[in-house]
């Protein structure tokens, strides 16, 4: 055992015993609009499955991962946790299925992005104007009491990464306020997720905001910014971001924005019984609330 993880000794012991005693891997349900598990690529030898994300290969060492499609009306009972990465164009049935999964008290990890630079790189140039690389689950989040504000990217002039502009003969280094390198006190040392991290890097991140409409939840920051921050409208960087222009127009909000959080507490379903009826589901099976949710 690592001495540096002394305060997590109970967790590490429990995990070790669990892994020794459990022969079946816990099952994660994956919902994603990006090719997390790999994608079909054309090669001279014909189409083949490309490499999955590195994170996916690590997850599958510990968990069984089942990809879930947008046509589902219910999350299978054998799914223990949900991993939702950059969800796009989820229909009402799928949103309701996610809502009810949370209402059962099962855990969910949401990765929602108001401006996905990964997706922007993948989209053909002629589609960039019509295909905004963003994901949005405000239908769920707002009723639960928080928001990942759509269309707003966090800029931090104190923790922005340095980028080089110009050619070799006329090169200068500037701070790119929306590409962030966060460390030390900006990372929670009290949560198992972030306790051992040295740095976390972000490109064009959104912020998690407590709407103050649900006093039964606690938003525990895992990753935060400094107070020398601003929110940048997505349209200002969607086609071509100008680092110098962002600095020139920078005015501090004097606000620490939360980029990653653990949200715990009591939640109410984002769907009313009237909504459930309109969707054609059985109202008698509808779960209206949950205690001690963990997101």
PDB file of N, CA and C in Angstrom, residues 112-115 117 147-161 175-182 186 201-209 223-234 237 246 250-260:
ATOM      1  N   UNK A 112     -20.064  16.271 -19.827  1.00  0.00           N
ATOM      2  CA  UNK A 112     -20.844  17.131 -20.725  1.00  0.00           C
ATOM      3  C   UNK A 112     -19.971  18.303 -21.158  1.00  0.00           C
ATOM      4  N   UNK A 113     -20.038  18.650 -22.419  1.00  0.00           N
ATOM      5  CA  UNK A 113     -19.073  19.589 -22.992  1.00  0.00           C
ATOM      6  C   UNK A 113     -19.772  20.667 -23.822  1.00  0.00           C
ATOM      7  N   UNK A 114     -19.700  21.937 -23.402  1.00  0.00           N
ATOM      8  CA  UNK A 114     -20.306  23.004 -24.208  1.00  0.00           C
ATOM      9  C   UNK A 114     -19.550  23.299 -25.496  1.00  0.00           C
ATOM     10  N   UNK A 115     -18.313  22.789 -25.595  1.00  0.00           N
ATOM     11  CA  UNK A 115     -17.554  22.954 -26.838  1.00  0.00           C
ATOM     12  C   UNK A 115     -16.482  21.874 -26.909  1.00  0.00           C
ATOM     13  N   UNK A 117     -13.589  20.148 -28.420  1.00  0.00           N
ATOM     14  CA  UNK A 117     -12.534  20.344 -29.419  1.00  0.00           C
ATOM     15  C   UNK A 117     -12.224  19.030 -30.134  1.00  0.00           C
ATOM     16  N   UNK A 147     -26.405  23.183 -13.168  1.00  0.00           N
ATOM     17  CA  UNK A 147     -26.339  23.456 -14.605  1.00  0.00           C
ATOM     18  C   UNK A 147     -24.905  23.355 -15.096  1.00  0.00           C
ATOM     19  N   UNK A 148     -24.749  22.892 -16.338  1.00  0.00           N
ATOM     20  CA  UNK A 148     -23.496  23.071 -17.068  1.00  0.00           C
ATOM     21  C   UNK A 148     -23.864  24.027 -18.194  1.00  0.00           C
ATOM     22  N   UNK A 149     -23.587  25.304 -17.969  1.00  0.00           N
ATOM     23  CA  UNK A 149     -24.165  26.347 -18.813  1.00  0.00           C
ATOM     24  C   UNK A 149     -23.796  26.157 -20.287  1.00  0.00           C
ATOM     25  N   UNK A 150     -24.798  25.973 -21.149  1.00  0.00           N
ATOM     26  CA  UNK A 150     -24.521  25.760 -22.577  1.00  0.00           C
ATOM     27  C   UNK A 150     -23.895  27.002 -23.210  1.00  0.00           C
ATOM     28  N   UNK A 151     -22.967  26.760 -24.119  1.00  0.00           N
ATOM     29  CA  UNK A 151     -22.415  27.859 -24.912  1.00  0.00           C
ATOM     30  C   UNK A 151     -21.423  28.744 -24.193  1.00  0.00           C
ATOM     31  N   UNK A 152     -21.004  28.363 -22.981  1.00  0.00           N
ATOM     32  CA  UNK A 152     -20.065  29.190 -22.218  1.00  0.00           C
ATOM     33  C   UNK A 152     -18.815  28.374 -21.874  1.00  0.00           C
ATOM     34  N   UNK A 153     -17.643  28.930 -22.194  1.00  0.00           N
ATOM     35  CA  UNK A 153     -16.373  28.261 -21.927  1.00  0.00           C
ATOM     36  C   UNK A 153     -15.614  29.081 -20.891  1.00  0.00           C
ATOM     37  N   UNK A 154     -14.977  28.397 -19.953  1.00  0.00           N
ATOM     38  CA  UNK A 154     -14.271  29.072 -18.870  1.00  0.00           C
ATOM     39  C   UNK A 154     -12.886  29.506 -19.334  1.00  0.00           C
ATOM     40  N   UNK A 155     -12.576  30.783 -19.099  1.00  0.00           N
ATOM     41  CA  UNK A 155     -11.232  31.297 -19.332  1.00  0.00           C
ATOM     42  C   UNK A 155     -10.586  31.667 -18.007  1.00  0.00           C
ATOM     43  N   UNK A 156      -9.327  31.277 -17.814  1.00  0.00           N
ATOM     44  CA  UNK A 156      -8.603  31.543 -16.568  1.00  0.00           C
ATOM     45  C   UNK A 156      -7.243  32.110 -16.953  1.00  0.00           C
ATOM     46  N   UNK A 157      -7.058  33.400 -16.708  1.00  0.00           N
ATOM     47  CA  UNK A 157      -5.826  34.057 -17.165  1.00  0.00           C
ATOM     48  C   UNK A 157      -4.627  33.644 -16.315  1.00  0.00           C
ATOM     49  N   UNK A 158      -4.878  33.140 -15.115  1.00  0.00           N
ATOM     50  CA  UNK A 158      -3.794  32.726 -14.225  1.00  0.00           C
ATOM     51  C   UNK A 158      -3.304  31.318 -14.544  1.00  0.00           C
ATOM     52  N   UNK A 159      -4.209  30.467 -15.028  1.00  0.00           N
ATOM     53  CA  UNK A 159      -3.861  29.065 -15.282  1.00  0.00           C
ATOM     54  C   UNK A 159      -3.958  28.673 -16.747  1.00  0.00           C
ATOM     55  N   UNK A 160      -4.071  29.669 -17.636  1.00  0.00           N
ATOM     56  CA  UNK A 160      -4.072  29.377 -19.061  1.00  0.00           C
ATOM     57  C   UNK A 160      -2.718  28.846 -19.506  1.00  0.00           C
ATOM     58  N   UNK A 161      -2.734  27.927 -20.446  1.00  0.00           N
ATOM     59  CA  UNK A 161      -1.485  27.348 -20.933  1.00  0.00           C
ATOM     60  C   UNK A 161      -0.819  28.288 -21.933  1.00  0.00           C
ATOM     61  N   UNK A 175      -0.546  33.555 -23.449  1.00  0.00           N
ATOM     62  CA  UNK A 175      -1.415  32.730 -22.608  1.00  0.00           C
ATOM     63  C   UNK A 175      -2.742  32.510 -23.325  1.00  0.00           C
ATOM     64  N   UNK A 176      -3.101  31.240 -23.471  1.00  0.00           N
ATOM     65  CA  UNK A 176      -4.383  30.896 -24.099  1.00  0.00           C
ATOM     66  C   UNK A 176      -5.347  30.578 -22.955  1.00  0.00           C
ATOM     67  N   UNK A 177      -6.209  31.520 -22.635  1.00  0.00           N
ATOM     68  CA  UNK A 177      -6.972  31.469 -21.386  1.00  0.00           C
ATOM     69  C   UNK A 177      -8.002  30.344 -21.326  1.00  0.00           C
ATOM     70  N   UNK A 178      -8.337  29.704 -22.469  1.00  0.00           N
ATOM     71  CA  UNK A 178      -9.341  28.630 -22.431  1.00  0.00           C
ATOM     72  C   UNK A 178      -8.715  27.238 -22.476  1.00  0.00           C
ATOM     73  N   UNK A 179      -7.384  27.174 -22.557  1.00  0.00           N
ATOM     74  CA  UNK A 179      -6.678  25.894 -22.391  1.00  0.00           C
ATOM     75  C   UNK A 179      -6.014  25.959 -21.029  1.00  0.00           C
ATOM     76  N   UNK A 180      -6.459  25.109 -20.108  1.00  0.00           N
ATOM     77  CA  UNK A 180      -6.101  25.272 -18.712  1.00  0.00           C
ATOM     78  C   UNK A 180      -5.211  24.145 -18.196  1.00  0.00           C
ATOM     79  N   UNK A 181      -4.285  24.500 -17.313  1.00  0.00           N
ATOM     80  CA  UNK A 181      -3.469  23.539 -16.571  1.00  0.00           C
ATOM     81  C   UNK A 181      -3.695  23.820 -15.092  1.00  0.00           C
ATOM     82  N   UNK A 182      -4.365  22.896 -14.405  1.00  0.00           N
ATOM     83  CA  UNK A 182      -4.792  23.129 -13.028  1.00  0.00           C
ATOM     84  C   UNK A 182      -4.076  22.156 -12.099  1.00  0.00           C
ATOM     85  N   UNK A 186      -6.215  23.724  -6.451  1.00  0.00           N
ATOM     86  CA  UNK A 186      -7.376  23.730  -7.341  1.00  0.00           C
ATOM     87  C   UNK A 186      -7.951  22.334  -7.537  1.00  0.00           C
ATOM     88  N   UNK A 201      -5.446  18.834 -17.240  1.00  0.00           N
ATOM     89  CA  UNK A 201      -5.440  19.750 -18.387  1.00  0.00           C
ATOM     90  C   UNK A 201      -6.820  19.773 -19.045  1.00  0.00           C
ATOM     91  N   UNK A 202      -7.265  20.951 -19.405  1.00  0.00           N
ATOM     92  CA  UNK A 202      -8.548  21.117 -20.090  1.00  0.00           C
ATOM     93  C   UNK A 202      -8.360  21.946 -21.357  1.00  0.00           C
ATOM     94  N   UNK A 203      -9.132  21.589 -22.362  1.00  0.00           N
ATOM     95  CA  UNK A 203      -9.277  22.455 -23.531  1.00  0.00           C
ATOM     96  C   UNK A 203     -10.753  22.825 -23.646  1.00  0.00           C
ATOM     97  N   UNK A 204     -11.062  24.098 -23.482  1.00  0.00           N
ATOM     98  CA  UNK A 204     -12.427  24.615 -23.667  1.00  0.00           C
ATOM     99  C   UNK A 204     -13.434  23.903 -22.773  1.00  0.00           C
ATOM    100  N   UNK A 205     -13.302  24.131 -21.487  1.00  0.00           N
ATOM    101  CA  UNK A 205     -14.169  23.458 -20.511  1.00  0.00           C
ATOM    102  C   UNK A 205     -15.368  24.313 -20.133  1.00  0.00           C
ATOM    103  N   UNK A 206     -16.450  23.629 -19.743  1.00  0.00           N
ATOM    104  CA  UNK A 206     -17.619  24.311 -19.204  1.00  0.00           C
ATOM    105  C   UNK A 206     -17.557  24.331 -17.687  1.00  0.00           C
ATOM    106  N   UNK A 207     -18.514  25.004 -17.068  1.00  0.00           N
ATOM    107  CA  UNK A 207     -18.533  25.112 -15.603  1.00  0.00           C
ATOM    108  C   UNK A 207     -19.820  24.528 -15.041  1.00  0.00           C
ATOM    109  N   UNK A 208     -19.696  23.983 -13.830  1.00  0.00           N
ATOM    110  CA  UNK A 208     -20.839  23.405 -13.126  1.00  0.00           C
ATOM    111  C   UNK A 208     -21.330  24.433 -12.120  1.00  0.00           C
ATOM    112  N   UNK A 209     -22.601  24.813 -12.237  1.00  0.00           N
ATOM    113  CA  UNK A 209     -23.143  25.902 -11.429  1.00  0.00           C
ATOM    114  C   UNK A 209     -24.280  25.389 -10.563  1.00  0.00           C
ATOM    115  N   UNK A 223     -12.375  19.847  -9.159  1.00  0.00           N
ATOM    116  CA  UNK A 223     -11.426  20.649  -9.938  1.00  0.00           C
ATOM    117  C   UNK A 223     -12.017  22.043 -10.090  1.00  0.00           C
ATOM    118  N   UNK A 224     -11.241  23.062  -9.721  1.00  0.00           N
ATOM    119  CA  UNK A 224     -11.717  24.443  -9.795  1.00  0.00           C
ATOM    120  C   UNK A 224     -10.671  25.319 -10.468  1.00  0.00           C
ATOM    121  N   UNK A 225     -11.090  26.517 -10.828  1.00  0.00           N
ATOM    122  CA  UNK A 225     -10.185  27.504 -11.417  1.00  0.00           C
ATOM    123  C   UNK A 225      -9.724  28.491 -10.334  1.00  0.00           C
ATOM    124  N   UNK A 226      -8.887  29.429 -10.742  1.00  0.00           N
ATOM    125  CA  UNK A 226      -8.579  30.565  -9.876  1.00  0.00           C
ATOM    126  C   UNK A 226      -9.766  31.533  -9.928  1.00  0.00           C
ATOM    127  N   UNK A 227      -9.623  32.692  -9.304  1.00  0.00           N
ATOM    128  CA  UNK A 227     -10.688  33.708  -9.376  1.00  0.00           C
ATOM    129  C   UNK A 227     -10.491  34.665 -10.550  1.00  0.00           C
ATOM    130  N   UNK A 228      -9.335  34.559 -11.225  1.00  0.00           N
ATOM    131  CA  UNK A 228      -9.071  35.456 -12.357  1.00  0.00           C
ATOM    132  C   UNK A 228      -9.630  34.815 -13.624  1.00  0.00           C
ATOM    133  N   UNK A 229     -10.957  34.858 -13.716  1.00  0.00           N
ATOM    134  CA  UNK A 229     -11.656  34.080 -14.735  1.00  0.00           C
ATOM    135  C   UNK A 229     -12.699  34.909 -15.467  1.00  0.00           C
ATOM    136  N   UNK A 230     -13.150  34.335 -16.558  1.00  0.00           N
ATOM    137  CA  UNK A 230     -14.274  34.896 -17.299  1.00  0.00           C
ATOM    138  C   UNK A 230     -14.953  33.762 -18.044  1.00  0.00           C
ATOM    139  N   UNK A 231     -16.194  33.997 -18.475  1.00  0.00           N
ATOM    140  CA  UNK A 231     -16.890  33.037 -19.326  1.00  0.00           C
ATOM    141  C   UNK A 231     -16.881  33.564 -20.751  1.00  0.00           C
ATOM    142  N   UNK A 232     -16.411  32.740 -21.671  1.00  0.00           N
ATOM    143  CA  UNK A 232     -16.275  33.128 -23.077  1.00  0.00           C
ATOM    144  C   UNK A 232     -17.416  32.497 -23.874  1.00  0.00           C
ATOM    145  N   UNK A 233     -18.100  33.303 -24.677  1.00  0.00           N
ATOM    146  CA  UNK A 233     -19.164  32.771 -25.526  1.00  0.00           C
ATOM    147  C   UNK A 233     -18.581  31.833 -26.567  1.00  0.00           C
ATOM    148  N   UNK A 234     -19.247  30.708 -26.765  1.00  0.00           N
ATOM    149  CA  UNK A 234     -18.741  29.683 -27.679  1.00  0.00           C
ATOM    150  C   UNK A 234     -18.522  30.222 -29.091  1.00  0.00           C
ATOM    151  N   UNK A 237     -15.071  31.381 -30.320  1.00  0.00           N
ATOM    152  CA  UNK A 237     -13.950  30.479 -30.595  1.00  0.00           C
ATOM    153  C   UNK A 237     -14.326  29.361 -31.553  1.00  0.00           C
ATOM    154  N   UNK A 246      -8.568  37.240 -26.966  1.00  0.00           N
ATOM    155  CA  UNK A 246      -9.210  36.834 -25.712  1.00  0.00           C
ATOM    156  C   UNK A 246      -8.575  37.548 -24.522  1.00  0.00           C
ATOM    157  N   UNK A 250     -10.223  40.510 -21.963  1.00  0.00           N
ATOM    158  CA  UNK A 250     -10.436  39.814 -20.690  1.00  0.00           C
ATOM    159  C   UNK A 250     -10.823  40.783 -19.577  1.00  0.00           C
ATOM    160  N   UNK A 251     -11.926  40.466 -18.907  1.00  0.00           N
ATOM    161  CA  UNK A 251     -12.337  41.164 -17.695  1.00  0.00           C
ATOM    162  C   UNK A 251     -12.694  40.111 -16.662  1.00  0.00           C
ATOM    163  N   UNK A 252     -12.049  40.168 -15.515  1.00  0.00           N
ATOM    164  CA  UNK A 252     -12.230  39.105 -14.527  1.00  0.00           C
ATOM    165  C   UNK A 252     -13.617  39.142 -13.893  1.00  0.00           C
ATOM    166  N   UNK A 253     -14.226  37.932 -13.775  1.00  0.00           N
ATOM    167  CA  UNK A 253     -15.495  37.794 -13.050  1.00  0.00           C
ATOM    168  C   UNK A 253     -15.269  37.666 -11.551  1.00  0.00           C
ATOM    169  N   UNK A 254     -14.002  37.523 -11.135  1.00  0.00           N
ATOM    170  CA  UNK A 254     -13.665  37.307  -9.729  1.00  0.00           C
ATOM    171  C   UNK A 254     -14.435  36.114  -9.161  1.00  0.00           C
ATOM    172  N   UNK A 255     -14.464  35.034  -9.944  1.00  0.00           N
ATOM    173  CA  UNK A 255     -15.251  33.852  -9.574  1.00  0.00           C
ATOM    174  C   UNK A 255     -14.423  32.585  -9.787  1.00  0.00           C
ATOM    175  N   UNK A 256     -14.453  31.689  -8.794  1.00  0.00           N
ATOM    176  CA  UNK A 256     -13.853  30.358  -8.968  1.00  0.00           C
ATOM    177  C   UNK A 256     -14.895  29.458  -9.608  1.00  0.00           C
ATOM    178  N   UNK A 257     -14.625  29.014 -10.810  1.00  0.00           N
ATOM    179  CA  UNK A 257     -15.564  28.141 -11.500  1.00  0.00           C
ATOM    180  C   UNK A 257     -15.207  26.681 -11.237  1.00  0.00           C
ATOM    181  N   UNK A 258     -16.241  25.867 -11.102  1.00  0.00           N
ATOM    182  CA  UNK A 258     -16.069  24.432 -10.851  1.00  0.00           C
ATOM    183  C   UNK A 258     -16.126  23.693 -12.180  1.00  0.00           C
ATOM    184  N   UNK A 259     -15.073  22.936 -12.503  1.00  0.00           N
ATOM    185  CA  UNK A 259     -15.014  22.206 -13.777  1.00  0.00           C
ATOM    186  C   UNK A 259     -15.349  20.724 -13.611  1.00  0.00           C
ATOM    187  N   UNK A 260     -15.150  20.230 -12.402  1.00  0.00           N
ATOM    188  CA  UNK A 260     -15.487  18.837 -12.107  1.00  0.00           C
ATOM    189  C   UNK A 260     -15.999  18.768 -10.687  1.00  0.00           C
TER     190      UNK A 260
END
